[in-house]
Coordinates of C-alpha atoms (C1' of nucleotides) in Angstrom, one line a residue:
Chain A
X29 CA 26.6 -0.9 9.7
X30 CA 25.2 1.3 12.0
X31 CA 21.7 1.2 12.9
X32 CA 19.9 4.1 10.8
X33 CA 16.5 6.0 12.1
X34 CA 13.8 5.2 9.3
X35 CA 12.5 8.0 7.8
X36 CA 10.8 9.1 4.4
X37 CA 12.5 12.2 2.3
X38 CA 10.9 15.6 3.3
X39 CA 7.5 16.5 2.4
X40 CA 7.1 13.1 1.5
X41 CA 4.3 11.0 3.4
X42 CA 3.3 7.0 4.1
X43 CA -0.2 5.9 3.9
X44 CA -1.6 3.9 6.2
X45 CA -4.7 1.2 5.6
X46 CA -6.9 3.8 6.4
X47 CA -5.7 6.5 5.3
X48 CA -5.9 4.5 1.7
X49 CA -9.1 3.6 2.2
X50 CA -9.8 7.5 2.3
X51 CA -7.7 8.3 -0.2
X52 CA -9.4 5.3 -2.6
X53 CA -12.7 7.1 -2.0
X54 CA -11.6 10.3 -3.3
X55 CA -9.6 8.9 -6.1
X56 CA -12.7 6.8 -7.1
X57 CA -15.0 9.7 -7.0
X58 CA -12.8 11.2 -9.1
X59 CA -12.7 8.9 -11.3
X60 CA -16.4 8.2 -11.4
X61 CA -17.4 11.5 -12.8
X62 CA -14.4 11.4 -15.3
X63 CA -15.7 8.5 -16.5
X64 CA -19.6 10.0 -16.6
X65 CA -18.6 12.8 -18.8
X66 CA -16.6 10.5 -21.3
X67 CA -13.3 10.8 -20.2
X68 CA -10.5 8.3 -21.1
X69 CA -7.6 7.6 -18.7
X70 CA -3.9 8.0 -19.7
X71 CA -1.1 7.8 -17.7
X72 CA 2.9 9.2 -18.5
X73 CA 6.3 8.3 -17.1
X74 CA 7.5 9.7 -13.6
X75 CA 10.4 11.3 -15.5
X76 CA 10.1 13.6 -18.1
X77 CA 13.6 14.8 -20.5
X78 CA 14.7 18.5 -18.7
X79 CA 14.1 19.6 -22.0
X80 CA 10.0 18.9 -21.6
X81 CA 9.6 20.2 -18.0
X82 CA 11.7 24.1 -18.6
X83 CA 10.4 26.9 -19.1
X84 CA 6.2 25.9 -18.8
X85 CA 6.0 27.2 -15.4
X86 CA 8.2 30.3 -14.9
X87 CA 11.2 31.3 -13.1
X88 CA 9.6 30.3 -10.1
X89 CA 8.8 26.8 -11.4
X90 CA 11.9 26.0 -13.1
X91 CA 13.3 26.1 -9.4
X92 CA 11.1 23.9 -7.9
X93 CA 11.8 21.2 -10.6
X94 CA 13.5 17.7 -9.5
X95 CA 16.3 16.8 -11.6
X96 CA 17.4 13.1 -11.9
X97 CA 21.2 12.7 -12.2
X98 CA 22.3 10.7 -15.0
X99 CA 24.1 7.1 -14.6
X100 CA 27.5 6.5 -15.1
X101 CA 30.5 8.8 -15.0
X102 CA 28.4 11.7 -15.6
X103 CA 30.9 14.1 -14.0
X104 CA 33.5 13.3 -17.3
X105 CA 31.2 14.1 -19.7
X106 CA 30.3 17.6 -18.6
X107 CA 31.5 19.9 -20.4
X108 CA 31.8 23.0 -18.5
X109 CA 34.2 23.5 -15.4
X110 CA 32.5 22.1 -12.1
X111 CA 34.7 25.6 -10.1
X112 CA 33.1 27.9 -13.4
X113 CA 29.4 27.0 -14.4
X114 CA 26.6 28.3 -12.1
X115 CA 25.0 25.7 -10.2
X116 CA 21.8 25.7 -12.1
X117 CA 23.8 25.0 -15.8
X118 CA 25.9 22.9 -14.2
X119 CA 22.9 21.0 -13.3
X120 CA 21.8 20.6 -16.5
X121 CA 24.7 19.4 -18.4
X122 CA 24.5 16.6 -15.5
X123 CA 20.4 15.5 -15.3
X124 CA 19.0 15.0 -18.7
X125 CA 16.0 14.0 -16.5
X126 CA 13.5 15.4 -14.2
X127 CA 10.5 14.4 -11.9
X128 CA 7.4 15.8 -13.5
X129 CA 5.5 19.0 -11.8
X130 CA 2.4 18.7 -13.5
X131 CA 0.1 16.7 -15.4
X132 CA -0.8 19.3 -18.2
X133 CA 2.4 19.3 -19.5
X134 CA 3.1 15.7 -19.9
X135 CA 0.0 15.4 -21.5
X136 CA 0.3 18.0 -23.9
X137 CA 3.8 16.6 -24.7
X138 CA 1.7 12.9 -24.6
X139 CA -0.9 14.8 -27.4
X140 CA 2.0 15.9 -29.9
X141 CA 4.1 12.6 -29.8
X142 CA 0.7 10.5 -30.4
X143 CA -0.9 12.6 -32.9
X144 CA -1.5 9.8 -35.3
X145 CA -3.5 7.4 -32.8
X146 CA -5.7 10.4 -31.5
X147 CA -8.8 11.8 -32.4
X148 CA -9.7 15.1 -31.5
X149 CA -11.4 16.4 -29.3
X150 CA -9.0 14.5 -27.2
X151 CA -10.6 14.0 -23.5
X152 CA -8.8 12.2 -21.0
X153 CA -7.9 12.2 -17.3
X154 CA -4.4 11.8 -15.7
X155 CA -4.5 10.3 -11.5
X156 CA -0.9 10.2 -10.8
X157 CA 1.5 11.7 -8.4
X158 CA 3.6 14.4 -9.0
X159 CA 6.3 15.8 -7.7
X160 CA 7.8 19.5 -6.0
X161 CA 11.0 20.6 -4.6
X162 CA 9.0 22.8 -2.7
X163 CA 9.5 23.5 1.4
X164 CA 6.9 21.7 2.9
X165 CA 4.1 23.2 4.6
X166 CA 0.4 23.0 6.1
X167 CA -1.4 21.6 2.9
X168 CA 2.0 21.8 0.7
X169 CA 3.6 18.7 0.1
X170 CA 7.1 17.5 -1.9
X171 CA 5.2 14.4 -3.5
X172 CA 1.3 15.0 -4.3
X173 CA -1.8 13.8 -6.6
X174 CA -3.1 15.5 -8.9
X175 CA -6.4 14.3 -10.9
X176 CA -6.5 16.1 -14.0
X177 CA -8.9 16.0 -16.9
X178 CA -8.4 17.8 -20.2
X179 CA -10.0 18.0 -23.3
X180 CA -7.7 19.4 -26.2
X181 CA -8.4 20.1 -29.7
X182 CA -11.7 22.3 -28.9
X183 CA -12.3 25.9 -28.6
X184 CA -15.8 25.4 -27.6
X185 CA -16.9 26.8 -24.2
X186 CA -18.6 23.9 -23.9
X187 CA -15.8 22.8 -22.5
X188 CA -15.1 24.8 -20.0
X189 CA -19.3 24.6 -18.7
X190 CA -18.7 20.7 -18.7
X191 CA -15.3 21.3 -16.5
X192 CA -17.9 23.4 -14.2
X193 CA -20.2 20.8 -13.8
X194 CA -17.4 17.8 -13.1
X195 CA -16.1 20.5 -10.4
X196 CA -19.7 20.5 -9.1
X197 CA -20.4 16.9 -9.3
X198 CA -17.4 16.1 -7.7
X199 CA -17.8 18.0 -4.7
X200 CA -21.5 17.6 -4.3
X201 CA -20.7 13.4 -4.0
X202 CA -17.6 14.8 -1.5
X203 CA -20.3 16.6 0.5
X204 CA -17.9 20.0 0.5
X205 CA -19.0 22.9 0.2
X206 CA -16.9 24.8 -2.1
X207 CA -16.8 27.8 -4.5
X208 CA -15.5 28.0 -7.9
X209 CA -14.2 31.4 -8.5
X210 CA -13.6 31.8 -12.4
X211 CA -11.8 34.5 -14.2
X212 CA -10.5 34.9 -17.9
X213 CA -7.0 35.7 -18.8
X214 CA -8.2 38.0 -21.6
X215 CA -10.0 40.0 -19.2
X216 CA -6.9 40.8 -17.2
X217 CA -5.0 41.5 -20.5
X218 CA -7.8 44.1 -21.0
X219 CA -7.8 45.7 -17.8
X220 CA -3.6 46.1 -18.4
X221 CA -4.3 47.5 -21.5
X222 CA -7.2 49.6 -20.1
X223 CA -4.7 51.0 -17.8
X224 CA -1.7 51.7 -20.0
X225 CA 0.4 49.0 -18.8
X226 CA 0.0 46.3 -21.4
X227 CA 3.5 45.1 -21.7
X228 CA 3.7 44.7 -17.7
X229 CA 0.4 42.5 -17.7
X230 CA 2.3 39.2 -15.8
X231 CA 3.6 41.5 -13.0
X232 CA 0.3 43.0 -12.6
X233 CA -1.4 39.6 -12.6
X234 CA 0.9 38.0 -10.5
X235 CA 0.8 40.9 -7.9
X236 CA -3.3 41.3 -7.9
X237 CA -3.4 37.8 -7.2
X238 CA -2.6 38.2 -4.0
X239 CA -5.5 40.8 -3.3
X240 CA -7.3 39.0 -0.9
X241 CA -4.1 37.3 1.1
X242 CA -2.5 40.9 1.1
X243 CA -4.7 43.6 0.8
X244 CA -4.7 46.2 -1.0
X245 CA -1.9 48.6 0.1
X246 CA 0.6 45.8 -0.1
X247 CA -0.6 44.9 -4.1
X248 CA -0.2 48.5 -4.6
X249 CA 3.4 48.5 -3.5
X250 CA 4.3 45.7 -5.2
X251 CA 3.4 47.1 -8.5
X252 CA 5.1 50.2 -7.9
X253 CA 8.6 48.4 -7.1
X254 CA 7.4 46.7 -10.5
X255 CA 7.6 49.9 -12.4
X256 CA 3.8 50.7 -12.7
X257 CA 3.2 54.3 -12.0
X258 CA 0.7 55.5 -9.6
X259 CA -2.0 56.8 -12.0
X260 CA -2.2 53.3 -13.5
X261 CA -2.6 52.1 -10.0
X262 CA -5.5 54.2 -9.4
X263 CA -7.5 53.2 -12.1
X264 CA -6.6 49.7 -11.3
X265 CA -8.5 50.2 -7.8
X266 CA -12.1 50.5 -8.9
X267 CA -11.8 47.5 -10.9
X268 CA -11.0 45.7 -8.4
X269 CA -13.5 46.5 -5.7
X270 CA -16.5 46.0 -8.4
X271 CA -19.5 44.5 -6.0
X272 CA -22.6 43.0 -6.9
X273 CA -23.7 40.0 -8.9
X274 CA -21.8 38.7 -11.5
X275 CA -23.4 40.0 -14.0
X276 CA -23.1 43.7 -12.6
X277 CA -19.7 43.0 -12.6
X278 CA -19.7 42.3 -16.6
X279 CA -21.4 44.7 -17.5
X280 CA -19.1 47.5 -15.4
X281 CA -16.4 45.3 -17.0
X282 CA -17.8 46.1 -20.7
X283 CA -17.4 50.2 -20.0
X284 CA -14.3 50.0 -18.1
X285 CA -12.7 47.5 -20.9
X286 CA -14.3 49.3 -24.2
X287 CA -11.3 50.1 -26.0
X288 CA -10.0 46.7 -25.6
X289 CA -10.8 44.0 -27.9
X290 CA -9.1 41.7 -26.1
X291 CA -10.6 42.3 -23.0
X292 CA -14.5 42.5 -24.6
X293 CA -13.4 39.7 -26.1
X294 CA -12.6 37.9 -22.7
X295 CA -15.9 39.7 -21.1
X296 CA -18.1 37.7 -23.9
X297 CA -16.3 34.3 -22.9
X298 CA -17.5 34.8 -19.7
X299 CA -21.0 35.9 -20.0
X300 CA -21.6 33.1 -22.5
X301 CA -20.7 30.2 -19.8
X302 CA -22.3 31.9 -17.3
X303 CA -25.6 32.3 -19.5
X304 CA -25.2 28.2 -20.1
X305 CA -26.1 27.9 -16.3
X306 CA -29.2 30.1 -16.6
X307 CA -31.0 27.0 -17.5
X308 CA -28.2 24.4 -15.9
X309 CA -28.4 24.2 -12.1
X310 CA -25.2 24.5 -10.2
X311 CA -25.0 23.1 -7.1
X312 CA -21.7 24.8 -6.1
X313 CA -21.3 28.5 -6.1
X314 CA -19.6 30.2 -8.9
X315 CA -17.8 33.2 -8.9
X316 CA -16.7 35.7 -11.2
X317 CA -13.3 37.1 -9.0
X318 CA -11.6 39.5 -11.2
X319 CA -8.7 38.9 -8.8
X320 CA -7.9 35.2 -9.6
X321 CA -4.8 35.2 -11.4
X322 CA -3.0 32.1 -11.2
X323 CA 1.0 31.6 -11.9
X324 CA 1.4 29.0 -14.6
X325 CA 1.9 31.0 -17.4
X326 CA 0.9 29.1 -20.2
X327 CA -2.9 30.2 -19.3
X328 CA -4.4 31.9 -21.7
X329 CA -8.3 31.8 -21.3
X330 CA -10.4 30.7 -18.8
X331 CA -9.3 30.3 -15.5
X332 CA -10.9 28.3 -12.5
X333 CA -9.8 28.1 -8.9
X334 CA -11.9 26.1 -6.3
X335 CA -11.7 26.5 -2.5
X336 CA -13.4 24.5 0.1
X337 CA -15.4 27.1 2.2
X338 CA -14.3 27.7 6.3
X339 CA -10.7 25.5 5.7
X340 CA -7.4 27.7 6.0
X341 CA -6.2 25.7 2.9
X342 CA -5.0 26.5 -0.6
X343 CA -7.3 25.8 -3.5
X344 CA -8.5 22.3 -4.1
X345 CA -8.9 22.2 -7.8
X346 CA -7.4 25.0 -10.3
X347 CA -6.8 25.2 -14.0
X348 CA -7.7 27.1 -17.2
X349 CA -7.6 27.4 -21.1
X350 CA -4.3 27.4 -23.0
X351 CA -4.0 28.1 -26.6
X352 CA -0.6 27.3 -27.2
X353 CA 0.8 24.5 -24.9
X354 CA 1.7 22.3 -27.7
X355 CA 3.2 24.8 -30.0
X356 CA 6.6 23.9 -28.0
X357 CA 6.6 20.7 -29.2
X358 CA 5.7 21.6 -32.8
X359 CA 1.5 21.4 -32.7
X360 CA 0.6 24.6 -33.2
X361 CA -3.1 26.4 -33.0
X362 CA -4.4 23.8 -30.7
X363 CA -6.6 24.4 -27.9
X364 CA -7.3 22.8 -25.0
X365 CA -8.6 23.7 -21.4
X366 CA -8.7 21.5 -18.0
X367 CA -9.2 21.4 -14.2
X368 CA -7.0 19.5 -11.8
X369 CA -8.4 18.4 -9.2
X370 CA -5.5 18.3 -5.7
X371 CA -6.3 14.8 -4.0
X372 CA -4.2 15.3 -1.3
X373 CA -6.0 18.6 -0.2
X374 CA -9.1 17.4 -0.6
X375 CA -8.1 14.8 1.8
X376 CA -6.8 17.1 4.1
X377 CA -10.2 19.2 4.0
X378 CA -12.2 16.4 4.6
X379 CA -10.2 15.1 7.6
X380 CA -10.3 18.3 9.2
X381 CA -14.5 18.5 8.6
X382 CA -14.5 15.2 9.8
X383 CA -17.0 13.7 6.2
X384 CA -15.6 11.0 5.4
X385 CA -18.4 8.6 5.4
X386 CA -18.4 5.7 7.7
X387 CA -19.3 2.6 5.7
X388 CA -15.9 3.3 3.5
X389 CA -13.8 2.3 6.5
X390 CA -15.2 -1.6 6.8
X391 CA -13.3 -4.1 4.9
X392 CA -13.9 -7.5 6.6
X393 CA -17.4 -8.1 7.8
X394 CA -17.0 -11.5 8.9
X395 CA -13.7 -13.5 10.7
X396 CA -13.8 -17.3 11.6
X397 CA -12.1 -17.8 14.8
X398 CA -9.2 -20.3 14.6
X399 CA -9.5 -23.3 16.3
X400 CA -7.1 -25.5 15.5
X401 CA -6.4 -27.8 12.1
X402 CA -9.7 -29.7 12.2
X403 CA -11.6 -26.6 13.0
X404 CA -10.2 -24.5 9.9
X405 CA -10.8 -27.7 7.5
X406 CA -14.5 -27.4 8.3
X407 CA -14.1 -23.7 8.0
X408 CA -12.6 -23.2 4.8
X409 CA -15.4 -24.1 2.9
X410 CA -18.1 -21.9 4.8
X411 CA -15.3 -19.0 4.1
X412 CA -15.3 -19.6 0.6
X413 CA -19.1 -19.8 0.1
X414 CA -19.2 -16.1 2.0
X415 CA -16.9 -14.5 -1.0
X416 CA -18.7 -16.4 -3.3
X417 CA -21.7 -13.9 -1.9
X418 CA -20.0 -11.4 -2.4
X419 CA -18.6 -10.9 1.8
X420 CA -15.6 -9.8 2.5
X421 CA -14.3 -13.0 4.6
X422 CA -11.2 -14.1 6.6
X423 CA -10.0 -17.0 8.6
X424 CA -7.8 -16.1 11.8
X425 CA -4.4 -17.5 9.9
X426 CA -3.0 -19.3 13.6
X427 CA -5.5 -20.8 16.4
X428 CA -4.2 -18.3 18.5
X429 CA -6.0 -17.7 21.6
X430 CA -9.1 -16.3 22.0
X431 CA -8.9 -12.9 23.6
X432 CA -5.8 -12.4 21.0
X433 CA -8.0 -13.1 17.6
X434 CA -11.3 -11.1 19.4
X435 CA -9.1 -7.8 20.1
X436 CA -7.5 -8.5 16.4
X437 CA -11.4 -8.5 14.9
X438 CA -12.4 -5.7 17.1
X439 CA -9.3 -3.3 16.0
X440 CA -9.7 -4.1 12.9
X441 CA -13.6 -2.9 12.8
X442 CA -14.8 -6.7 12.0
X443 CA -18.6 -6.7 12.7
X444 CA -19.5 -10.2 12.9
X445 CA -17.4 -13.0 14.3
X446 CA -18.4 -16.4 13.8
X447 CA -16.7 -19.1 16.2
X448 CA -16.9 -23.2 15.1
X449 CA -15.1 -25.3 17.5
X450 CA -15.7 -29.1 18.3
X451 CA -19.2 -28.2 19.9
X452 CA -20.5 -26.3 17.0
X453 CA -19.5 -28.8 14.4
X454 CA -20.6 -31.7 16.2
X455 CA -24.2 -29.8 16.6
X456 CA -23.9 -28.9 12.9
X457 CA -24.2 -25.1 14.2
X458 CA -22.6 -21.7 13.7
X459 CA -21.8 -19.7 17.3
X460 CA -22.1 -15.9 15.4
X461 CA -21.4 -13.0 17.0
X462 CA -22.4 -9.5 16.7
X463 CA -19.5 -7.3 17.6
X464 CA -21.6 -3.4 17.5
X465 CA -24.2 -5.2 19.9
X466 CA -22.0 -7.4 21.9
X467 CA -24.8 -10.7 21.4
X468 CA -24.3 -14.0 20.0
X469 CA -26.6 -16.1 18.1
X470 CA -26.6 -19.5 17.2
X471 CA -27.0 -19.4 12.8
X472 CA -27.0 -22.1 10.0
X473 CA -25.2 -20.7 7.1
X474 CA -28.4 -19.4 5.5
X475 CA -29.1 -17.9 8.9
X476 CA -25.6 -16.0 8.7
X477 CA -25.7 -15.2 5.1
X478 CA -29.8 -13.3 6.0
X479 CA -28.1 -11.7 9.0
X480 CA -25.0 -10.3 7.3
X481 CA -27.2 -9.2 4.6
X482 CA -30.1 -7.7 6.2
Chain B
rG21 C1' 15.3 30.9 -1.1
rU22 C1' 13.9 34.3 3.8
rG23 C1' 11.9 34.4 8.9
rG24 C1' 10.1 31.9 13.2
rU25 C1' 8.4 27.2 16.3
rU26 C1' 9.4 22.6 18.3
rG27 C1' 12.6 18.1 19.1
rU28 C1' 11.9 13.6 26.1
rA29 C1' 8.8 5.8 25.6
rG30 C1' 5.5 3.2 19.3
rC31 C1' 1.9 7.7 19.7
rU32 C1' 0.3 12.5 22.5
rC33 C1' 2.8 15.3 25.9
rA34 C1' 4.6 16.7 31.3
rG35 C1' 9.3 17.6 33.9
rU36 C1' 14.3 18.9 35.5
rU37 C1' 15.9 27.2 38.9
rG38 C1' 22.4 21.9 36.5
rG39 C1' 22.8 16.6 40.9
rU40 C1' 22.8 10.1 41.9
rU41 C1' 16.9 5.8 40.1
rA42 C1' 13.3 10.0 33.9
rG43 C1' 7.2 10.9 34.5
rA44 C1' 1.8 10.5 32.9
rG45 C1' -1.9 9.1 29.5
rU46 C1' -2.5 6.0 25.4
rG47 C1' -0.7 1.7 22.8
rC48 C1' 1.9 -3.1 23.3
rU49 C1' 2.8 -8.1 26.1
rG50 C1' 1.1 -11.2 30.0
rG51 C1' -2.4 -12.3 34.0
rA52 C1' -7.5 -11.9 36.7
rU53 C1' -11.2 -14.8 32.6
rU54 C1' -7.2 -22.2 29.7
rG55 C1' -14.0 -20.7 24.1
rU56 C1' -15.1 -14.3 23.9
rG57 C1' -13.2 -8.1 21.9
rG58 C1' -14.8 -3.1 23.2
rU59 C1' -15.5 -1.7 30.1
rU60 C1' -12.6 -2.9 35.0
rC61 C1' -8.2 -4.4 38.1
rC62 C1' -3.0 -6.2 38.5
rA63 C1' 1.9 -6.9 36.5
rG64 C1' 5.7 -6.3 32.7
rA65 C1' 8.6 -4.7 28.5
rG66 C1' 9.9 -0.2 26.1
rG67 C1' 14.3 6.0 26.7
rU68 C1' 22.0 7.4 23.3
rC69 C1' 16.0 13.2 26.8
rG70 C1' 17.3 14.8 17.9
rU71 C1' 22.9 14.7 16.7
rG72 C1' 27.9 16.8 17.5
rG73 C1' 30.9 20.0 20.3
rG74 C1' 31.6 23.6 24.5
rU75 C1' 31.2 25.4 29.8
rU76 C1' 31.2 22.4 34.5
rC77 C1' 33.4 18.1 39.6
rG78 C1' 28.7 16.8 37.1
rA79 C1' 24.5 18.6 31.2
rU80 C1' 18.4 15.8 29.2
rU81 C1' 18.5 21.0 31.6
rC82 C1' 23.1 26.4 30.1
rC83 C1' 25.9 28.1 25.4
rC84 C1' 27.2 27.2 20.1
rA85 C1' 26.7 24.4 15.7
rU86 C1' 24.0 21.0 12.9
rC87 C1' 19.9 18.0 11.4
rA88 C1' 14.8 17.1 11.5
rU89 C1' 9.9 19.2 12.3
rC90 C1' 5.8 22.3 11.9
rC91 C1' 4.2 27.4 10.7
rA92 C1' 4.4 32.1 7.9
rC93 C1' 6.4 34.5 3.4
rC94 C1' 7.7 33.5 -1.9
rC95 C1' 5.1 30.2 -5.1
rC96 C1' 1.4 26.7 -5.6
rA97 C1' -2.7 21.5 -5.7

RNA sequence: GUGGUUGUAGCUCAGUUGGUUAGAGUGCUGGAUUGUGGUUCCAGAGGUCGUGGGUUCGAUUCCCAUCAUCCACCCCA
């Protein structure tokens, strides 16, 4: 066989030791304030059944959805004619499978098929990779983590001012500087009913999301190719451009929305988490954007967005409220809100300010040089005795020479080498050396133990 | 799915207006220094110039196709 060029599939990535070390730090920060606010973890299959994944993420999503061919003969047991089918039914009478694209759905699907072992409110956190047939892209990848936490069974806000303060928590021990912009669903209903234009309320949403990447003139054209006539458009304007604090913007918002229920109804959702953090401090910004959208369309309440402030990136966290994700799978009038949190981002933004802490990076702090077979007899021991303290310690696995196991400690950001050879053992002495400094010492073991310590 | 960018050593990139032997930095291996890394000096290994076709006496260079890549749009974490 001919010699083939290793690669990885597109958009998908390898992690170095590093880079893992990185990545673990995230994940267990994550995880950390998860766990502070009672969170459970779960975790679900890479593959879902077709039938779980289409139809929760629109048009748009059902297209970026992996499908997993089935085993066997699975061209004899189509049914439709391969030359006649479109590609897409084709596809599914041939993948009963398909690479999950979220967490939230899984879980909701998780939620309804273990009813009887869960107690609601049901809150639990999901750290797993997931998986889009997107085209890769600055910040866009094909295989990406997502850390999710839900709670579901709960209509209380509550909730959604405890998502707010994991989104803050979490990016106060990150040291970024972020902004959670927030928005309400039932709001944007309003303002499409304010308007005239309920019934075209996901074009309008989808097209004023795009306010601030666009502008202006270009939303506006959008929504006239999508049938909204120009009137509508101009009353849309003014909502739009509403300045001030957020709570200027609510109260405009309860004039402009009055005939609404809905949309008072989404104002007062609003207000009431924001009035939570009156006596609550927030670290992070947070901002009411009447702009934020967001695409999934099984939102139906609250909606968050976080983005990390000065990076050209895509949000770093997002979610939102939905009534009705289980009703699909036969649960109806059950509530539940969450955030996910976009690991892979995150790492990307921190990178790129350069915050990853230092310390993280160290994982040996001391290396025994090898000597030779009596050397590493009398060194074993000492080795053993470091872990039992609690340092990180190897032996050199070959008595190599010298320079080679010195350059191998240095790359590998060991700070103290300690070097026993026949002269040492016969004076009953560690030779210890400081790699950052560059000196050497002469140390018993309690002497190493205090210095590695200190 | 639409549009563009780039593809030369493990990595980052020069270069060739078409010509015989393909360049640097960095990394790697060895030596100066047989028990001392990070600094310095010397030497060495490492290339189907993305792949396939075309033009040509001759193509890494020009043309076409294709794949990969990154970026923008769509959409999203």
């Amino acid at each position: 066989m001919a010699v083939q060029k290793p690669s990885v599939p597109k958009g998908t990535r390898d992690f170095s030791p590093t880079e893992m070390v990185k990545r673990n730090f995230i994940f267990d920060t994550i995880k950390g304030v998860f766990k502070l606010f009672g969170y459970l973890p779960i975790e679900t299959p890479a593959m879902e059944n077709l039938t779980t994944l289409l139809g929760k993420y629109g048009e748009e999503g059902d297209k970026l959805l992996f499908k997993v061919l089935n085993s066997g003969d699975y061209l004899s047991k189509a049914k439709s004619d391969l030359s006649k089918a479109g590609s897409s039914s084709f596809a599914l009478e041939i993948c009963e499978k398909g690479l999950r694209y979220d967490l939230t759905v899984p879980f909701a699907r998780f939620v309804v098929q273990h009813l009887n072992d869960i107690t609601f409110p049901f809150k639990r956190y999901q750290i797993q990779p997931v998986w889009r047939a997107d085209k890769p892209q600055k910040g866009r990848y094909r295989e990406f983590y997502q850390c999710d936490v839900d709670v579901i069974g709960s209509n209380s806000l509550l909730n959604e001012v405890e998502l707010i303060q994991i989104i803050d928590q979490v990016f106060q021990k990150l040291a970024i500087n972020a902004v959670i912009k927030m928005n309400n669903r039932k709001i944007l209903s309003g303002i499409a009913e304010a308007i005239g234009q309920p019934e075209k309320f996901m074009d309008i949403t989808i097209a004023i999301d795009k306010l601030d990447k666009i502008g202006i003139e270009k939303v506006n054209k959008e929504l006239l190719s999508k049938g909204i006539d120009s009137g509508a458009i101009d009353k849309l304007k003014p909502i739009f451009e509403l300045k001030g604090s957020n709570q200027d913007k609510l109260i405009s918002l309860t004039t402009i929305l009055k005939d609404s229920e809905i949309g008072l109804d989404g104002v007062k959702e609003v207000e009431m988490v924001f009035n939570y953090f009156d006596s609550l401090p927030l670290n992070t910004e947070l901002e009411l954007d009447l702009t934020l959208a967001r695409g999934l369309n099984y939102y139906t309440g609250a909606i968050f967005e976080v983005k990390a402030k000065g990076i050209q990136i895509g949000s770093i966290c997002g979610g939102g409220r939905y009534d009705d994700l289980t009703g699909v799978f036969g649960l109806k009038d059950v509530s539940g809100v969450g955030i996910s949190f976009g690991a892979d981002r995150i790492y990307d933004v921190m990178e790129q300010l350069n915050i990853f802490p230092d310390e993280i990076v160290a994982s040996t702090k001391v290396m025994f040089v090898n000597f030779g077979e009596k050397e590493e007899k009398y060194c074993l021991p000492l080795v053993q005795k470091l872990r039992e303290n609690g340092i990180s310690s190897e032996i050199y696995p070959s008595s190599a020479k010298m320079k080679k196991q010195m350059t191998y400690a240095n790359n590998k950001n060991i700070p103290y080498v300690v070097m026993v050879g026949e002269n040492e053992i016969e004076k009953g002495i560690l030779s210890v050396k400081d790699m950052m400094k560059g000196e050497q010492l002469e140390l018993n073991f309690e002497g190493l133990l205090q210095k590695i310590t200190s």
